Short mmCIF file of C-alpha atoms in Angstrom, two decimals:
data_model
loop_
_atom_site.label_atom_id
_atom_site.label_comp_id
_atom_site.label_asym_id
_atom_site.label_seq_id
_atom_site.Cartn_x
_atom_site.Cartn_y
_atom_site.Cartn_z
CA MET A 1 64.62 40.47 90.31
CA ASN A 2 63.34 37.69 92.54
CA GLN A 3 62.94 37.71 96.29
CA SER A 4 65.49 34.97 96.97
CA PHE A 5 68.19 36.99 95.22
CA ASN A 6 67.26 40.08 97.24
CA THR A 7 67.55 38.10 100.47
CA LEU A 8 70.81 36.53 99.34
CA TYR A 9 72.18 39.97 98.56
CA LYS A 10 71.14 41.49 101.87
CA GLU A 11 72.52 38.57 103.86
CA ASN A 12 75.83 38.23 102.06
CA TYR A 13 76.84 41.61 100.65
CA THR A 14 78.81 42.71 103.72
CA LYS A 15 80.81 39.46 103.84
CA VAL A 16 81.55 39.59 100.11
CA TYR A 17 82.50 43.27 100.31
CA ARG A 18 84.81 42.74 103.28
CA LEU A 19 86.49 39.79 101.57
CA CYS A 20 87.06 41.84 98.42
CA LEU A 21 88.20 44.84 100.47
CA THR A 22 90.84 42.77 102.24
CA TYR A 23 91.94 41.19 98.97
CA VAL A 24 92.38 44.59 97.27
CA SER A 25 94.17 46.09 100.28
CA GLY A 26 91.44 48.52 101.25
CA ASP A 27 90.57 50.14 97.91
CA GLU A 28 86.87 50.75 98.63
CA ALA A 29 85.81 51.66 95.08
CA LEU A 30 87.46 48.58 93.62
CA ALA A 31 86.06 46.37 96.39
CA ASP A 32 82.55 47.66 95.68
CA ASP A 33 83.04 47.11 91.94
CA LEU A 34 84.23 43.54 92.52
CA SER A 35 81.42 42.83 94.99
CA GLN A 36 78.87 43.91 92.40
CA GLU A 37 80.56 41.68 89.84
CA VAL A 38 80.31 38.79 92.35
CA PHE A 39 76.54 39.34 92.64
CA VAL A 40 76.17 39.50 88.86
CA LYS A 41 77.87 36.07 88.72
CA ILE A 42 75.65 34.80 91.56
CA TRP A 43 72.57 35.98 89.64
CA GLN A 44 73.77 34.29 86.45
CA ASN A 45 74.54 30.98 88.20
CA LEU A 46 71.86 30.82 90.86
CA ASP A 47 70.03 28.00 89.07
CA GLN A 48 73.20 25.89 89.27
CA PHE A 49 73.35 25.92 93.05
CA ARG A 50 72.44 22.37 94.05
CA ASN A 51 72.49 22.41 97.85
CA GLU A 52 75.45 19.97 97.77
CA SER A 53 77.47 22.49 99.72
CA GLN A 54 76.48 25.42 101.88
CA ILE A 55 75.40 28.54 100.01
CA SER A 56 78.15 30.43 101.87
CA THR A 57 80.88 28.11 100.46
CA TRP A 58 79.39 28.59 97.02
CA ILE A 59 79.44 32.39 97.43
CA TYR A 60 83.02 32.37 98.79
CA ARG A 61 84.13 30.37 95.77
CA ILE A 62 82.52 32.85 93.38
CA THR A 63 84.05 35.76 95.33
CA VAL A 64 87.56 34.31 95.28
CA ASN A 65 87.31 33.38 91.59
CA THR A 66 85.94 36.82 90.65
CA CYS A 67 88.88 38.46 92.42
CA LEU A 68 91.25 36.10 90.61
CA MET A 69 89.57 36.86 87.30
CA HIS A 70 90.25 40.57 87.79
CA LEU A 71 93.79 40.12 89.07
CA ARG A 72 95.27 42.41 86.43
CA LYS A 73 92.84 45.23 87.22
CA ILE A 74 93.60 44.76 90.94
CA LYS A 75 97.38 44.82 90.39
CA LYS A 76 97.12 47.94 88.21
CA THR A 77 95.09 49.78 90.84
CA GLN A 78 97.39 48.65 93.62
CA GLU A 79 100.45 49.93 91.77
CA LYS A 80 98.96 53.41 92.15
CA ILE A 81 98.43 52.98 95.88
CA THR A 82 101.63 53.44 97.78
CA ASP A 83 102.31 51.37 100.86
CA GLN A 84 99.55 52.59 103.12
CA VAL A 85 101.41 52.18 106.39
CA PRO A 86 101.19 55.36 108.44
CA GLU A 87 104.36 57.04 109.65
CA ARG A 88 103.30 57.09 113.30
CA LEU A 89 100.22 55.89 115.13
CA CYS A 90 97.94 58.78 116.16
CA GLU A 91 96.92 59.63 119.68
CA ASP A 92 93.22 59.66 118.86
CA GLN A 93 91.64 56.23 119.45
CA GLU A 94 89.50 56.22 116.27
CA ASP A 95 92.45 57.26 114.13
CA THR A 96 94.63 54.60 115.74
CA LYS A 97 92.01 51.98 114.83
CA ASP A 98 92.00 53.15 111.21
CA GLU A 99 95.76 53.22 111.04
CA ARG A 100 96.09 49.74 112.48
CA LEU A 101 93.62 48.56 109.86
CA LYS A 102 95.70 50.23 107.14
CA MET A 103 98.76 48.52 108.59
CA LEU A 104 96.97 45.16 108.47
CA ARG A 105 95.96 45.71 104.84
CA ALA A 106 99.50 46.70 103.90
CA CYS A 107 100.77 43.48 105.48
CA ILE A 108 98.14 41.35 103.72
CA LYS A 109 99.16 43.00 100.44
CA LYS A 110 102.64 41.52 100.89
CA LEU A 111 101.33 37.93 100.94
CA ASN A 112 101.11 35.89 97.74
CA GLU A 113 97.72 35.50 96.02
CA MET A 114 96.79 32.25 97.74
CA GLY A 115 97.96 33.69 101.06
CA LYS A 116 95.75 36.74 100.57
CA ILE A 117 92.76 34.55 99.74
CA LEU A 118 93.29 32.26 102.74
CA ILE A 119 93.87 35.07 105.23
CA SER A 120 90.82 36.99 103.94
CA LEU A 121 88.68 33.90 104.50
CA VAL A 122 90.19 33.19 107.94
CA LEU A 123 89.54 36.77 109.04
CA GLU A 124 85.91 36.34 107.92
CA GLU A 125 85.81 33.26 110.20
CA VAL A 126 85.12 30.85 107.38
CA PRO A 127 85.66 27.29 108.70
CA GLN A 128 88.78 25.54 107.43
CA LYS A 129 86.73 22.81 105.75
CA GLU A 130 84.76 25.38 103.79
CA ILE A 131 87.97 27.17 102.80
CA ALA A 132 89.43 23.89 101.51
CA GLU A 133 86.26 23.24 99.54
CA ALA A 134 86.24 26.73 98.03
CA VAL A 135 89.88 26.91 96.96
CA GLY A 136 90.35 23.25 96.03
CA LEU A 137 93.19 22.40 98.40
CA SER A 138 93.27 19.50 100.85
CA ASN A 139 92.33 20.20 104.47
CA GLU A 140 95.89 19.52 105.56
CA ASN A 141 97.37 21.81 102.91
CA VAL A 142 94.96 24.59 103.89
CA ARG A 143 95.88 24.16 107.56
CA VAL A 144 99.62 24.38 106.81
CA GLN A 145 99.24 27.36 104.47
CA ILE A 146 97.00 29.25 106.88
CA HIS A 147 99.51 28.66 109.68
CA ARG A 148 102.38 29.86 107.49
CA ASN A 149 100.53 32.98 106.32
CA LYS A 150 99.32 33.84 109.82
CA GLY A 151 102.97 33.72 110.87
CA LYS A 152 104.03 36.03 108.04
CA LEU A 153 101.20 38.43 108.83
CA PHE A 154 101.99 38.47 112.52
CA LYS A 155 105.68 39.07 111.85
CA CYS A 156 104.87 41.93 109.47
CA MET A 157 102.43 43.54 111.93
CA THR A 158 104.89 43.30 114.83
CA SER A 159 107.73 44.81 112.84
CA LYS A 160 105.48 47.67 111.66
CA GLU A 161 104.40 48.32 115.25
CA MET A 162 108.01 48.33 116.39
CA GLN A 163 108.80 50.89 113.68
CA ASN A 164 105.96 53.05 114.99
CA ALA A 165 106.90 52.68 118.64
CA MET B 1 100.40 42.67 119.33
CA ASN B 2 100.49 39.32 121.07
CA ASN B 3 98.74 36.83 118.84
CA PHE B 4 96.47 36.40 115.83
CA LYS B 5 93.43 37.32 117.95
CA ASP B 6 94.78 40.89 118.09
CA ILE B 7 94.97 40.95 114.31
CA LYS B 8 91.43 39.57 114.13
CA SER B 9 90.16 42.29 116.47
CA ILE B 10 91.68 44.98 114.21
CA TYR B 11 89.85 43.39 111.28
CA ASP B 12 86.56 43.11 113.19
CA ASN B 13 86.69 46.76 114.19
CA GLN B 14 86.33 47.98 110.62
CA LYS B 15 83.06 49.68 109.89
CA SER B 16 80.74 47.90 107.51
CA GLN B 17 77.23 48.74 106.43
CA GLU B 18 74.44 46.24 105.94
CA PRO B 19 72.57 46.92 102.67
CA THR B 20 68.82 47.31 102.82
CA GLU B 21 68.10 46.50 99.20
CA VAL B 22 69.74 45.65 95.87
CA PRO B 23 71.14 48.96 94.51
CA LYS B 24 69.97 50.32 91.16
CA GLU B 25 73.52 50.18 89.82
CA LEU B 26 73.69 46.41 90.42
CA LYS B 27 70.26 45.89 88.83
CA LYS B 28 71.49 47.76 85.73
CA ARG B 29 74.69 45.69 85.67
CA ILE B 30 72.73 42.44 85.87
CA LYS B 31 70.45 43.52 83.01
CA LYS B 32 73.49 44.49 80.92
CA ALA B 33 75.25 41.19 81.65
CA ASP B 34 72.15 39.25 80.61
CA ARG B 35 72.22 40.88 77.18
CA LEU B 36 74.20 38.69 74.78
CA VAL B 37 75.19 41.58 72.52
CA ASN B 38 77.29 43.14 75.29
CA ASN B 39 79.88 40.46 74.79
CA SER B 40 82.79 41.79 72.68
CA HIS B 41 83.09 38.53 70.70
CA ILE B 42 79.38 38.60 69.82
CA LYS B 43 79.68 42.26 68.78
CA ASN B 44 82.57 41.33 66.46
CA ILE B 45 80.64 38.36 65.06
CA VAL B 46 77.63 40.58 64.31
CA ILE B 47 79.75 43.27 62.61
CA LEU B 48 81.72 40.72 60.55
CA SER B 49 78.55 38.86 59.54
CA ILE B 50 76.93 42.10 58.38
CA THR B 51 80.08 42.80 56.32
CA VAL B 52 79.85 39.32 54.73
CA LEU B 53 76.19 39.90 53.89
CA GLY B 54 77.07 43.33 52.46
CA ILE B 55 79.78 41.87 50.22
CA VAL B 56 77.51 39.04 49.04
CA GLY B 57 74.67 41.53 48.41
CA ILE B 58 76.86 43.91 46.39
CA ASP B 59 78.26 41.00 44.40
CA GLN B 60 74.83 39.56 43.65
CA PHE B 61 72.81 42.68 42.98
CA TYR B 62 75.26 45.37 41.91
CA PHE B 63 78.09 43.69 40.01
CA THR B 64 75.95 41.33 37.99
CA SER B 65 78.33 40.58 35.10
CA THR B 66 81.86 40.15 36.39
CA SER B 67 85.01 38.20 35.56
CA MET B 68 86.32 35.06 37.25
CA LEU B 69 89.09 37.12 38.89
CA PHE B 70 86.51 39.43 40.48
CA GLU B 71 84.60 36.45 41.87
CA ILE B 72 87.83 34.94 43.27
CA GLY B 73 88.50 38.32 44.95
CA ILE B 74 85.03 38.32 46.50
CA ILE B 75 85.40 34.70 47.65
CA THR B 76 88.84 35.46 49.17
CA MET B 77 87.39 38.41 51.12
CA ILE B 78 84.47 36.30 52.33
CA MET B 79 86.86 33.48 53.32
CA ALA B 80 88.95 35.90 55.40
CA LEU B 81 85.83 37.13 57.18
CA VAL B 82 84.47 33.59 57.73
CA ILE B 83 87.80 32.50 59.26
CA ARG B 84 87.68 35.51 61.61
CA ILE B 85 84.04 34.80 62.53
CA THR B 86 84.99 31.17 63.32
CA ILE B 87 87.87 32.33 65.54
CA GLU B 88 85.55 34.76 67.35
CA LEU B 89 82.98 31.98 67.84
CA PHE B 90 85.65 29.71 69.34
CA SER B 91 86.85 32.52 71.61
CA TYR B 92 83.30 33.19 72.74
CA ARG B 93 82.71 29.50 73.48
CA ARG B 94 85.97 29.12 75.40
CA LYS B 95 85.30 32.25 77.44
CA LYS B 96 81.74 31.11 78.15
CA ASN B 97 83.04 27.73 79.28
CA LEU B 98 85.18 29.33 82.00
CA ASN B 99 83.29 28.09 85.01
CA ILE B 100 83.34 30.51 87.93
CA LEU B 101 81.84 27.76 90.11
CA ARG B 102 84.95 25.55 89.88
CA GLN B 103 87.35 25.26 92.77
CA SER B 104 89.83 28.12 92.70
CA ASP B 105 92.90 26.03 91.85
CA GLN B 106 91.11 24.58 88.80
CA PHE B 107 89.72 27.97 87.88
CA ILE B 108 93.26 29.42 87.90
CA SER B 109 94.43 26.66 85.51
CA ASP B 110 91.43 27.34 83.25
CA LEU B 111 92.16 31.07 83.18
CA LYS B 112 95.81 30.44 82.35
CA ALA B 113 94.89 27.98 79.59
CA PHE B 114 92.39 30.47 78.17
CA TYR B 115 94.97 33.28 78.00
CA LEU B 116 97.59 30.95 76.50
CA TRP B 117 95.09 29.96 73.83
CA ARG B 118 94.21 33.59 73.13
CA LYS B 119 97.89 34.37 72.75
CA LYS B 120 98.22 31.56 70.25
CA ILE B 121 95.26 32.59 68.10
CA HIS B 122 95.98 36.27 68.29
CA LYS B 123 99.12 36.68 66.27
CA TYR B 124 99.26 34.59 63.08
CA PRO B 125 95.54 34.06 62.39
CA THR B 126 95.05 37.84 62.56
CA TYR B 127 97.83 38.46 60.04
CA MET B 128 96.54 35.61 57.88
CA THR B 129 92.95 36.84 57.72
CA PHE B 130 94.08 40.41 57.14
CA SER B 131 96.37 39.32 54.26
CA LEU B 132 93.58 37.24 52.70
CA TYR B 133 91.23 40.22 52.85
CA VAL B 134 93.83 42.53 51.29
CA ILE B 135 94.51 40.00 48.49
CA GLY B 136 90.75 39.81 47.87
CA VAL B 137 90.40 43.59 47.57
CA GLY B 138 93.54 43.66 45.37
CA LEU B 139 91.91 41.22 42.94
CA LEU B 140 88.85 43.48 42.74
CA PHE B 141 91.11 46.35 41.73
CA ILE B 142 92.20 44.48 38.62
CA GLU B 143 88.54 44.38 37.57
CA PHE B 144 88.04 48.07 38.46
CA TYR B 145 90.90 48.94 36.10
CA LYS B 146 88.66 48.07 33.17
CA TYR B 147 85.86 50.39 34.20
CA LEU B 148 87.56 53.38 35.83
CA SER B 149 89.46 56.24 34.20
CA ALA B 150 93.21 56.35 34.91
CA PHE B 151 92.73 59.26 37.35
CA TRP B 152 90.06 57.55 39.47
CA PHE B 153 91.82 54.21 39.34
CA ASN B 154 95.08 55.76 40.63
CA PHE B 155 93.13 57.77 43.19
CA PHE B 156 91.47 54.65 44.64
CA LEU B 157 94.71 52.66 44.44
CA VAL B 158 96.68 55.25 46.41
CA GLU B 159 93.82 55.51 48.92
CA PHE B 160 93.77 51.71 49.25
CA VAL B 161 97.55 51.53 49.83
CA VAL B 162 97.43 54.33 52.42
CA ILE B 163 94.57 52.62 54.29
CA ILE B 164 96.46 49.29 54.26
CA VAL B 165 99.67 50.87 55.58
CA VAL B 166 97.80 52.68 58.35
CA LEU B 167 95.88 49.51 59.23
CA ILE B 168 99.08 47.41 59.34
CA PHE B 169 100.61 49.97 61.70
CA PHE B 170 97.57 49.94 64.03
CA ILE B 171 97.05 46.17 63.91
CA ARG B 172 100.74 45.53 64.72
CA LYS B 173 100.59 47.98 67.60
CA LYS B 174 97.37 46.46 68.91
CA ILE B 175 98.64 42.88 68.63
CA LYS B 176 101.87 43.81 70.42
CA LYS B 177 99.90 45.46 73.23
CA GLU B 178 97.50 42.53 73.48
CA ILE B 179 100.34 39.96 73.55
CA ASN B 180 102.07 41.94 76.32
CA THR B 181 98.85 42.03 78.30
CA LEU B 182 98.32 38.31 77.79
CA ASN B 183 101.90 37.54 78.88
CA GLU B 184 101.30 39.63 81.97
CA MET B 185 98.07 37.72 82.71
CA ILE B 186 99.72 34.32 82.17
CA GLU B 187 102.50 35.32 84.57
CA LEU B 188 99.95 36.48 87.14
CA TYR B 189 98.34 33.07 87.21
CA GLU B 190 101.61 31.29 88.05
CA ILE B 191 100.27 31.12 91.60
#
């Protein structure tokens, strides 16, 4: 295994894992499995990276496509996971953080596939231009869809918080 | 919750570990993925090719003086296997041509097209190749009739019919399951 792949792995694993984790609504085992699959694909295609785009855009594209490729597996696993929204927010600060995160994941789960992809990338602070390049939508379309999905997410989060209040 | 920044801060607060090196499990997975034989289509092609070679070998070196009917049976069996090998080769090529580096919208269309194609080739070609193979074996039985005693001929005939019935049952079940899965996949990619 060459050094450049090792560096690539160390520098990008966390981002890839977090993207997958958001996409699969917090299923850590599945996210890890998908992340490894992403790096297998990176290894197999590394010679095709031509510096025409940033390596990060290239990796995001592989990550998104790998998740899409395993959509059935993801859906099957998610059917087993019930809506992970907690009944009430805990008093303990750490627990509250975890529960809010679960709430966020449950809300992301409700978005459509493209919405999930876009929000995952936005939360990872991927620039809009890079998102457009990775998913193959126009800049304007990406902007509109991100805005729409942020709205849905915000609405879902607020209503869940109100339920917990 | 006042704005998207609050949502972002929830996301940023999740714990995440930075890896120090490529894990052994990933190294193993990469090695496995690099091996061609791990592909299910290639495995099928290898098994079917060995079967073809076996049939040709038995025909050439074991049954040296046979009738025209026997040879037609052998050729029919080989034809069935060659058709299946060709289908597997096409499937392998199409799957290999799925380019993970394409933009996601194009990749989704490719995936959908691939599953639609698999659905198309799954049903009738499978029944066709299976029927051809069964006809081939049936023709061999006519030749066996000359050489086997009535008891052994009937024994092998009953065994053959039972195997065919069981196989039809399993193949039908498998095709049904596969078609359902493919329909599910096609629907999933209506994004």
